[in-house]
């Protein structure tokens, strides 16, 4: 819950004003959905994703846009975890953080999910084929930026738990 | 029936996905028509107040620029004081009050939420219906045209900024007095707009001022920007050109909402004329 509030506040007040050459806009708040525990029931996951999206929408004045992208993100997350993770081994370490899962797995996980989320988000926002070139540039650069920020956050905040 | 239930529970992720996705898209689609006021935006009380608080803190950071701007405004206003004019005839002063009927009024408002890097940018300001603001009023800053009010609540309003897919209004070249339509360019640069559908007879030159025309919501002559590039895609009978905007949207702090006091009279008259035409037909 604390993580949710912090990520949304950072997104809305800090990252909303940050942009590189008006092309790259990071959406770090989706980290909240990425870091939900493995064992979470599907319905709760979708509900939380939907609410997260709606909260960010309220601040960005785009009702439904982020919510739709977050629901897609939750769906891709379920598929990805089903394919790559054996569920039995994770009773005591229930969260897919960088320190628990290792760099390679987390990097693939974060990249694929971010790409899906951003692709859907940018295309739904613009919704026109004629501007596809700019949309794609924005989508690619923003995704790189977001994944970069996620990795930094992972290194900064989730290492300590491992050492305890 | 049983098989169906087993099927649904087996693929529950997909069905849940469908339900929530459709829900989100319905909300998004509804908002897209822009007329239906929605609960989830920054005019609602919670987010509006959070933004107002945040903006209070943020204002300290730009106090210096605002002070400079105010000093400049003060100087400009002082120049317009009666005491700075030499009254050359008595007659002029007498007719002064009756010849001019005030047409435009300005309500000052503070920008509490703003964006420049989305496809469709909106601005939230801290004045609403309590201050007499209504939908479709023009919004300007001391540098030039900002946008149009699209949504009003009690204390806040949302302004569709010039940097929006659906913004388009009448503008004209200051020297030629030839009209065109101003739109935001496709490349999403917050400093550049496009002036399109300008009659071929115009002879625009680089650096020429582009101002709001007499057919727009804004007072005639409010600056929009300067022509910066003439060689954009030309389309047959009309000229298109790029315009560098005079308003720096990323630094917007205070704006003025324009109230046109004669607007109602004008629209009523036009409506009446339309009705009479229908009767004749």
Short mmCIF file of C-alpha atoms in Angstrom, two decimals:
data_model
loop_
_atom_site.label_atom_id
_atom_site.label_comp_id
_atom_site.label_asym_id
_atom_site.label_seq_id
_atom_site.Cartn_x
_atom_site.Cartn_y
_atom_site.Cartn_z
CA UNK A 1 0.00 0.00 0.00
CA UNK A 2 2.84 2.35 0.89
CA UNK A 3 4.54 1.35 -2.35
CA UNK A 4 1.37 2.23 -4.27
CA UNK A 5 1.10 5.71 -2.75
CA UNK A 6 4.79 6.46 -3.21
CA UNK A 7 4.89 5.27 -6.82
CA UNK A 8 1.75 7.15 -7.82
CA UNK A 9 2.95 10.36 -6.15
CA UNK A 10 6.36 10.08 -7.81
CA UNK A 11 4.68 9.47 -11.14
CA UNK A 12 2.19 12.29 -10.87
CA UNK A 13 4.33 15.04 -9.37
CA UNK A 14 7.84 14.26 -10.52
CA UNK A 15 7.87 12.15 -13.66
CA UNK A 16 4.96 13.95 -15.23
CA UNK A 17 7.24 16.94 -15.67
CA UNK A 18 10.21 14.95 -16.95
CA UNK A 19 10.54 14.33 -20.65
CA UNK A 20 13.50 13.94 -22.98
CA UNK A 21 13.13 15.97 -26.19
CA UNK A 22 9.34 15.65 -25.80
CA UNK A 23 9.74 12.04 -26.90
CA UNK A 24 10.34 10.00 -23.80
CA UNK A 25 7.86 9.84 -20.92
CA UNK A 26 8.56 7.25 -18.22
CA UNK A 27 5.63 5.51 -16.53
CA UNK A 28 7.27 4.01 -13.46
CA UNK A 29 4.01 3.47 -11.56
CA UNK A 30 3.47 0.11 -13.32
CA UNK A 31 6.26 -1.22 -11.09
CA UNK A 32 3.56 -1.58 -8.44
CA UNK A 33 1.73 -4.13 -10.57
CA UNK A 34 4.95 -5.89 -11.52
CA UNK A 35 5.93 -6.35 -7.86
CA UNK A 36 2.63 -7.78 -6.60
CA UNK A 37 3.21 -11.21 -5.00
CA UNK A 38 3.24 -14.36 -7.15
CA UNK A 39 0.44 -16.00 -5.18
CA UNK A 40 -2.10 -13.21 -5.68
CA UNK A 41 -5.47 -14.43 -7.04
CA UNK A 42 -6.18 -13.37 -10.61
CA UNK A 43 -9.30 -11.40 -9.76
CA UNK A 44 -7.47 -9.33 -7.14
CA UNK A 45 -4.59 -8.72 -9.54
CA UNK A 46 -6.95 -7.40 -12.22
CA UNK A 47 -8.86 -5.31 -9.72
CA UNK A 48 -5.67 -3.71 -8.36
CA UNK A 49 -4.32 -3.09 -11.87
CA UNK A 50 -7.59 -1.47 -12.88
CA UNK A 51 -7.65 0.76 -9.79
CA UNK A 52 -4.01 1.76 -10.20
CA UNK A 53 -4.68 2.75 -13.79
CA UNK A 54 -7.76 4.70 -12.79
CA UNK A 55 -5.88 6.57 -10.04
CA UNK A 56 -3.18 7.66 -12.46
CA UNK A 57 -5.89 8.53 -14.99
CA UNK A 58 -7.49 10.86 -12.47
CA UNK A 59 -4.30 12.90 -12.34
CA UNK A 60 -3.55 12.73 -16.06
CA UNK A 61 -7.12 13.64 -17.12
CA UNK A 62 -7.44 10.56 -19.31
CA UNK A 63 -10.09 8.32 -17.71
CA UNK A 64 -9.80 4.71 -18.85
CA UNK A 65 -6.59 5.08 -20.84
CA UNK A 66 -4.12 3.96 -18.19
CA UNK A 67 -6.67 1.59 -16.71
CA UNK A 68 -6.97 -0.23 -20.05
CA UNK A 69 -3.19 -0.44 -20.43
CA UNK A 70 -2.75 -1.70 -16.86
CA UNK A 71 -5.35 -4.44 -17.30
CA UNK A 72 -3.48 -5.60 -20.41
CA UNK A 73 -0.28 -5.49 -18.36
CA UNK A 74 -1.83 -7.69 -15.67
CA UNK A 75 -2.90 -10.23 -18.29
CA UNK A 76 0.57 -10.39 -19.87
CA UNK A 77 2.03 -10.73 -16.38
CA UNK A 78 -0.07 -13.84 -15.70
CA UNK A 79 0.97 -15.41 -19.00
CA UNK A 80 4.64 -14.61 -18.49
CA UNK A 81 4.75 -15.96 -14.93
CA UNK A 82 2.90 -19.12 -15.99
CA UNK A 83 5.48 -19.80 -18.67
CA UNK A 84 8.68 -19.00 -16.79
CA UNK A 85 8.16 -19.74 -13.09
CA UNK A 86 7.55 -23.03 -11.26
CA UNK A 87 5.08 -22.13 -8.58
CA UNK A 88 6.18 -24.66 -5.91
CA UNK A 89 9.50 -23.06 -5.01
CA UNK A 90 8.22 -19.69 -3.89
CA UNK A 91 6.39 -20.12 -0.64
CA UNK A 92 8.68 -17.99 1.47
CA UNK A 93 9.76 -15.42 -1.17
CA UNK A 94 6.48 -14.38 -2.69
CA UNK A 95 7.43 -11.18 -4.58
CA UNK A 96 9.08 -11.00 -8.00
CA UNK A 97 11.73 -8.43 -7.08
CA UNK A 98 15.13 -7.98 -8.62
CA UNK A 99 17.03 -9.42 -5.67
CA UNK A 100 14.84 -12.51 -5.36
CA UNK A 101 14.64 -13.44 -9.02
CA UNK A 102 18.04 -12.40 -10.30
CA UNK A 103 18.94 -9.76 -12.85
CA UNK A 104 18.35 -11.71 -16.06
CA UNK A 105 14.87 -12.88 -15.19
CA UNK A 106 13.76 -9.52 -13.81
CA UNK A 107 15.14 -7.64 -16.79
CA UNK A 108 13.25 -9.83 -19.28
CA UNK A 109 10.13 -9.66 -17.14
CA UNK A 110 10.20 -5.87 -16.79
CA UNK A 111 11.10 -5.26 -20.46
CA UNK A 112 8.41 -7.46 -21.97
CA UNK A 113 5.69 -6.17 -19.68
CA UNK A 114 6.74 -2.54 -20.16
CA UNK A 115 6.80 -2.94 -23.93
CA UNK A 116 3.26 -4.32 -23.94
CA UNK A 117 1.98 -1.61 -21.60
CA UNK A 118 3.61 1.29 -23.44
CA UNK A 119 2.72 0.03 -26.90
CA UNK A 120 -0.93 -0.21 -25.95
CA UNK A 121 -0.90 3.07 -24.05
CA UNK A 122 0.67 5.23 -26.74
CA UNK A 123 -1.37 3.79 -29.57
CA UNK A 124 -4.62 4.10 -27.69
CA UNK A 125 -3.80 7.68 -26.77
CA UNK A 126 -3.02 8.79 -30.32
CA UNK A 127 -5.34 6.37 -32.12
CA UNK A 128 -4.36 7.23 -35.65
CA UNK A 129 -2.27 5.38 -38.23
CA UNK A 130 -0.97 8.52 -39.92
CA UNK A 131 1.21 9.44 -36.92
CA UNK A 132 2.54 5.92 -36.39
CA UNK A 133 6.13 7.01 -36.90
CA UNK A 134 6.15 9.43 -33.97
CA UNK A 135 4.11 7.09 -31.83
CA UNK A 136 6.67 4.35 -32.37
CA UNK A 137 9.63 6.56 -31.56
CA UNK A 138 7.90 7.72 -28.41
CA UNK A 139 6.96 4.16 -27.48
CA UNK A 140 10.47 2.73 -27.91
CA UNK A 141 12.36 5.53 -26.15
CA UNK A 142 9.87 5.74 -23.28
CA UNK A 143 10.06 1.96 -22.74
CA UNK A 144 13.85 2.09 -22.49
CA UNK A 145 13.59 4.95 -20.01
CA UNK A 146 10.98 3.18 -17.86
CA UNK A 147 12.91 -0.11 -17.70
CA UNK A 148 16.05 1.79 -16.81
CA UNK A 149 14.28 3.55 -13.92
CA UNK A 150 12.80 0.23 -12.74
CA UNK A 151 16.21 -1.42 -12.61
CA UNK A 152 17.62 1.52 -10.66
CA UNK A 153 14.71 1.37 -8.22
CA UNK A 154 15.23 -2.38 -7.86
CA UNK A 155 18.92 -1.95 -7.11
CA UNK A 156 18.35 0.89 -4.68
CA UNK A 157 15.48 -0.37 -2.58
CA UNK A 158 15.29 -4.13 -2.74
CA UNK A 159 18.86 -5.16 -2.05
CA UNK A 160 18.58 -4.61 1.67
CA UNK A 161 15.95 -7.26 2.15
CA UNK A 162 18.35 -9.87 0.81
CA UNK A 163 21.04 -9.04 3.35
CA UNK A 164 18.80 -9.27 6.37
CA UNK B 1 -23.14 -26.40 -18.25
CA UNK B 2 -20.58 -28.07 -15.99
CA UNK B 3 -18.09 -28.21 -18.83
CA UNK B 4 -18.65 -24.55 -19.50
CA UNK B 5 -17.93 -23.70 -15.87
CA UNK B 6 -14.75 -25.80 -15.91
CA UNK B 7 -13.71 -24.09 -19.11
CA UNK B 8 -14.28 -20.65 -17.61
CA UNK B 9 -12.39 -21.39 -14.38
CA UNK B 10 -9.50 -22.90 -16.34
CA UNK B 11 -9.08 -19.78 -18.42
CA UNK B 12 -10.29 -17.34 -15.77
CA UNK B 13 -7.38 -14.97 -16.41
CA UNK B 14 -8.52 -14.40 -19.97
CA UNK B 15 -12.15 -13.82 -19.07
CA UNK B 16 -11.26 -11.46 -16.26
CA UNK B 17 -9.00 -9.65 -18.70
CA UNK B 18 -11.87 -9.25 -21.14
CA UNK B 19 -14.23 -7.91 -18.49
CA UNK B 20 -11.83 -5.31 -17.09
CA UNK B 21 -10.48 -4.30 -20.48
CA UNK B 22 -13.97 -3.67 -21.83
CA UNK B 23 -14.75 -1.68 -18.70
CA UNK B 24 -11.69 0.51 -19.13
CA UNK B 25 -12.31 1.06 -22.83
CA UNK B 26 -15.93 2.03 -22.20
CA UNK B 27 -14.76 4.68 -19.72
CA UNK B 28 -12.15 5.87 -22.20
CA UNK B 29 -14.61 5.96 -25.09
CA UNK B 30 -17.15 7.91 -23.10
CA UNK B 31 -14.61 10.53 -22.12
CA UNK B 32 -13.41 10.88 -25.70
CA UNK B 33 -16.60 12.67 -26.72
CA UNK B 34 -15.41 15.31 -24.23
CA UNK B 35 -18.88 16.74 -23.64
CA UNK B 36 -19.97 14.27 -21.00
CA UNK B 37 -18.56 15.50 -17.75
CA UNK B 38 -16.83 12.66 -16.02
CA UNK B 39 -16.11 11.90 -12.40
CA UNK B 40 -12.51 10.90 -13.01
CA UNK B 41 -10.55 14.00 -13.89
CA UNK B 42 -8.72 16.80 -12.21
CA UNK B 43 -11.79 18.97 -11.70
CA UNK B 44 -13.10 16.58 -9.08
CA UNK B 45 -12.64 17.71 -5.53
CA UNK B 46 -9.96 15.24 -4.42
CA UNK B 47 -7.46 15.47 -7.28
CA UNK B 48 -8.22 19.16 -7.77
CA UNK B 49 -7.33 19.92 -4.17
CA UNK B 50 -4.21 17.74 -4.24
CA UNK B 51 -3.05 19.62 -7.32
CA UNK B 52 -3.85 22.98 -5.72
CA UNK B 53 -1.73 22.09 -2.65
CA UNK B 54 1.13 20.85 -4.80
CA UNK B 55 0.98 23.95 -6.95
CA UNK B 56 1.22 26.16 -3.88
CA UNK B 57 4.57 24.58 -3.07
CA UNK B 58 5.72 24.65 -6.66
CA UNK B 59 5.00 28.35 -7.06
CA UNK B 60 7.87 29.26 -4.76
CA UNK B 61 10.32 27.90 -7.28
CA UNK B 62 9.31 30.35 -9.96
CA UNK B 63 8.73 33.41 -7.80
CA UNK B 64 11.51 35.32 -9.49
CA UNK B 65 10.14 34.93 -13.01
CA UNK B 66 6.65 35.78 -11.81
CA UNK B 67 7.96 38.89 -10.11
CA UNK B 68 9.73 40.01 -13.28
CA UNK B 69 6.56 39.37 -15.24
CA UNK B 70 4.47 41.36 -12.76
CA UNK B 71 6.86 44.27 -12.84
CA UNK B 72 6.68 44.26 -16.61
CA UNK B 73 2.87 44.12 -16.53
CA UNK B 74 2.81 46.97 -14.01
CA UNK B 75 4.97 49.10 -16.26
CA UNK B 76 2.70 48.38 -19.21
CA UNK B 77 -0.39 49.25 -17.20
CA UNK B 78 1.14 52.41 -15.80
CA UNK B 79 1.77 53.55 -19.35
CA UNK B 80 -1.96 53.32 -19.94
CA UNK B 81 -2.97 55.41 -16.92
CA UNK B 82 -4.86 58.57 -17.66
CA UNK B 83 -2.09 60.54 -16.03
CA UNK B 84 0.39 59.32 -18.62
CA UNK B 85 -1.66 60.77 -21.47
CA UNK B 86 -1.75 64.31 -22.57
CA UNK B 87 -5.38 65.26 -23.04
CA UNK B 88 -5.42 67.26 -26.25
CA UNK B 89 -9.12 68.09 -26.59
CA UNK B 90 -11.97 68.22 -24.19
CA UNK B 91 -14.33 66.66 -26.71
CA UNK B 92 -12.39 63.46 -26.90
CA UNK B 93 -12.71 62.94 -23.22
CA UNK B 94 -16.43 63.49 -23.24
CA UNK B 95 -17.27 60.85 -25.81
CA UNK B 96 -14.83 58.44 -24.32
CA UNK B 97 -17.37 56.74 -22.10
CA UNK B 98 -20.22 56.32 -24.51
CA UNK B 99 -18.45 55.40 -27.70
CA UNK B 100 -16.71 52.43 -26.21
CA UNK B 101 -18.84 49.65 -24.80
CA UNK B 102 -16.83 47.14 -22.92
CA UNK B 103 -16.91 43.90 -24.88
CA UNK B 104 -14.27 41.73 -23.27
CA UNK B 105 -13.68 41.05 -19.61
CA UNK B 106 -10.75 39.10 -18.22
CA UNK B 107 -10.75 36.80 -15.24
CA UNK B 108 -7.32 35.94 -13.91
CA UNK B 109 -6.73 32.29 -12.98
CA UNK B 110 -3.79 30.22 -11.83
CA UNK B 111 -2.68 27.12 -13.70
CA UNK B 112 -2.67 24.20 -11.27
CA UNK B 113 -2.17 21.31 -13.66
CA UNK B 114 -0.54 21.40 -17.06
CA UNK B 115 1.07 19.07 -19.56
CA UNK B 116 2.87 19.54 -22.85
CA UNK B 117 4.16 16.10 -23.75
CA UNK B 118 0.98 14.17 -24.47
CA UNK B 119 -0.92 13.91 -27.73
CA UNK B 120 -3.85 15.75 -26.18
CA UNK B 121 -2.84 18.28 -23.57
CA UNK B 122 -5.18 19.96 -21.13
CA UNK B 123 -4.70 22.62 -18.49
CA UNK B 124 -6.55 22.79 -15.18
CA UNK B 125 -7.12 26.27 -13.73
CA UNK B 126 -8.32 27.26 -10.26
CA UNK B 127 -11.43 29.19 -11.29
CA UNK B 128 -14.79 27.65 -12.09
CA UNK B 129 -18.45 28.44 -12.40
CA UNK B 130 -18.29 30.39 -9.12
CA UNK B 131 -16.10 32.93 -10.90
CA UNK B 132 -18.47 33.09 -13.86
CA UNK B 133 -16.51 30.83 -16.17
CA UNK B 134 -18.47 28.91 -18.75
CA UNK B 135 -17.75 26.35 -21.40
CA UNK B 136 -16.26 27.55 -24.72
CA UNK B 137 -14.68 30.68 -23.32
CA UNK B 138 -11.27 31.60 -24.68
CA UNK B 139 -8.18 31.56 -22.48
CA UNK B 140 -5.13 33.74 -23.09
CA UNK B 141 -1.96 34.63 -21.22
CA UNK B 142 0.01 37.85 -21.41
CA UNK B 143 2.07 36.25 -24.17
CA UNK B 144 -0.78 35.04 -26.36
CA UNK B 145 -3.51 32.50 -27.00
CA UNK B 146 -3.62 29.48 -24.66
CA UNK B 147 -6.80 27.48 -25.35
CA UNK B 148 -10.52 27.01 -24.86
CA UNK B 149 -12.49 26.06 -21.72
CA UNK B 150 -14.05 22.62 -22.21
CA UNK B 151 -15.21 21.62 -18.75
CA UNK B 152 -16.26 23.60 -15.68
CA UNK B 153 -16.87 22.57 -12.08
CA UNK B 154 -17.56 24.77 -9.08
CA UNK B 155 -13.99 25.83 -8.37
CA UNK B 156 -11.93 24.45 -11.25
CA UNK B 157 -12.07 24.29 -15.04
CA UNK B 158 -10.28 22.30 -17.68
CA UNK B 159 -8.87 24.13 -20.67
CA UNK B 160 -8.19 22.33 -23.93
CA UNK B 161 -4.79 23.79 -24.70
CA UNK B 162 -3.62 24.69 -28.19
CA UNK B 163 -1.53 21.52 -27.94
CA UNK B 164 -4.52 19.22 -28.50
CA UNK B 165 -5.65 17.07 -31.41
CA UNK B 166 -9.04 18.75 -31.59
CA UNK B 167 -8.00 22.36 -31.22
CA UNK B 168 -8.53 24.39 -34.34
CA UNK B 169 -9.62 28.00 -34.57
CA UNK B 170 -9.46 30.94 -36.91
CA UNK B 171 -6.25 32.98 -37.06
CA UNK B 172 -4.85 35.52 -39.48
CA UNK B 173 -1.59 36.94 -40.75
CA UNK B 174 -1.09 40.30 -39.11
CA UNK B 175 0.18 42.21 -42.18
CA UNK B 176 -1.95 40.63 -44.92
CA UNK B 177 -5.10 40.23 -42.79
CA UNK B 178 -5.63 36.87 -44.55
CA UNK B 179 -7.35 34.22 -42.48
CA UNK B 180 -6.41 30.59 -41.91
CA UNK B 181 -6.91 27.85 -39.37
CA UNK B 182 -4.45 27.18 -36.59
CA UNK B 183 -3.75 23.61 -35.50
CA UNK B 184 -1.13 21.75 -33.52
CA UNK B 185 1.50 20.14 -35.73
CA UNK B 186 1.74 16.36 -36.04
CA UNK B 187 5.24 16.13 -34.66
CA UNK B 188 4.08 16.99 -31.12
CA UNK B 189 6.56 19.80 -30.64
CA UNK B 190 5.10 22.03 -27.89
CA UNK B 191 6.66 25.14 -29.45
CA UNK B 192 5.30 24.82 -33.00
CA UNK B 193 1.81 24.92 -34.50
CA UNK B 194 0.56 24.99 -38.09
CA UNK B 195 -1.41 27.64 -39.90
CA UNK B 196 -3.33 25.86 -42.66
CA UNK B 197 -5.89 26.70 -45.36
CA UNK B 198 -4.52 30.17 -46.01
CA UNK B 199 -5.68 31.63 -49.30
CA UNK B 200 -3.07 31.55 -52.07
CA UNK B 201 -3.28 35.32 -52.50
CA UNK B 202 -1.46 35.87 -49.20
CA UNK B 203 2.23 36.65 -49.28
CA UNK B 204 3.49 35.56 -45.88
CA UNK B 205 7.09 36.19 -44.91
CA UNK B 206 9.19 34.56 -42.23
CA UNK B 207 8.83 36.30 -38.88
CA UNK B 208 5.38 37.67 -39.65
CA UNK B 209 3.07 37.81 -36.64
CA UNK B 210 0.07 35.47 -36.56
CA UNK B 211 -2.83 36.76 -34.45
CA UNK B 212 -6.32 35.64 -33.44
CA UNK B 213 -8.80 36.68 -36.11
CA UNK B 214 -12.09 38.50 -35.64
CA UNK B 215 -13.97 35.23 -36.12
CA UNK B 216 -12.43 33.47 -33.15
CA UNK B 217 -13.35 33.38 -29.45
CA UNK B 218 -10.41 35.60 -28.63
CA UNK B 219 -10.18 39.39 -28.91
CA UNK B 220 -8.88 40.28 -32.38
CA UNK B 221 -5.14 40.75 -32.48
CA UNK B 222 -4.09 38.58 -29.55
CA UNK B 223 -0.78 37.10 -30.75
CA UNK B 224 -0.41 33.39 -31.43
CA UNK B 225 3.10 33.19 -32.81
CA UNK B 226 5.38 34.00 -35.72
CA UNK B 227 5.71 32.31 -39.11
CA UNK B 228 8.87 30.23 -38.94
CA UNK B 229 8.77 27.96 -41.98
CA UNK B 230 6.93 28.37 -45.29
CA UNK B 231 8.00 25.20 -47.03
CA UNK B 232 5.68 22.76 -45.28
CA UNK B 233 3.52 20.48 -47.37
CA UNK B 234 1.54 22.63 -49.79
CA UNK B 235 -1.90 21.43 -50.74
CA UNK B 236 -3.06 22.90 -54.05
CA UNK B 237 -5.19 25.98 -53.53
CA UNK B 238 -4.09 26.73 -50.01
CA UNK B 239 -0.87 27.66 -48.25
CA UNK B 240 0.29 25.90 -45.11
CA UNK B 241 3.02 27.19 -42.84
CA UNK B 242 4.66 26.51 -39.51
CA UNK B 243 4.17 28.96 -36.65
CA UNK B 244 6.45 29.24 -33.64
CA UNK B 245 4.13 29.79 -30.69
CA UNK B 246 4.63 32.87 -28.58
CA UNK B 247 3.33 31.17 -25.41
CA UNK B 248 5.76 28.87 -23.65
CA UNK B 249 3.24 26.25 -22.53
CA UNK B 250 5.66 24.47 -20.24
CA UNK B 251 6.06 27.60 -18.09
CA UNK B 252 2.46 28.72 -17.93
CA UNK B 253 1.57 30.17 -14.50
CA UNK B 254 -1.23 32.70 -14.78
CA UNK B 255 -3.84 32.90 -17.51
CA UNK B 256 -6.81 35.15 -18.27
CA UNK B 257 -10.20 33.74 -19.16
CA UNK B 258 -11.89 35.95 -21.74
CA UNK B 259 -15.56 36.75 -21.27
CA UNK B 260 -17.16 38.13 -24.39
CA UNK B 261 -20.09 40.19 -23.13
CA UNK B 262 -21.63 40.53 -26.57
CA UNK B 263 -21.32 36.84 -27.36
CA UNK B 264 -24.86 35.97 -26.28
CA UNK B 265 -26.33 38.77 -28.34
CA UNK B 266 -24.40 37.60 -31.40
CA UNK B 267 -25.32 33.92 -31.13
CA UNK B 268 -28.95 34.76 -30.41
CA UNK B 269 -29.08 36.95 -33.48
CA UNK B 270 -27.49 34.30 -35.66
CA UNK B 271 -29.88 31.69 -34.29
CA UNK B 272 -32.85 33.92 -35.01
CA UNK B 273 -31.69 34.43 -38.58
CA UNK B 274 -31.35 30.68 -39.05
CA UNK B 275 -34.86 30.12 -37.70
CA UNK B 276 -36.32 32.67 -40.07
CA UNK B 277 -34.55 31.05 -42.98
CA UNK B 278 -36.04 27.72 -41.99
CA UNK B 279 -39.52 29.27 -41.92
CA UNK B 280 -39.11 30.60 -45.44
CA UNK B 281 -38.03 27.21 -46.66
#
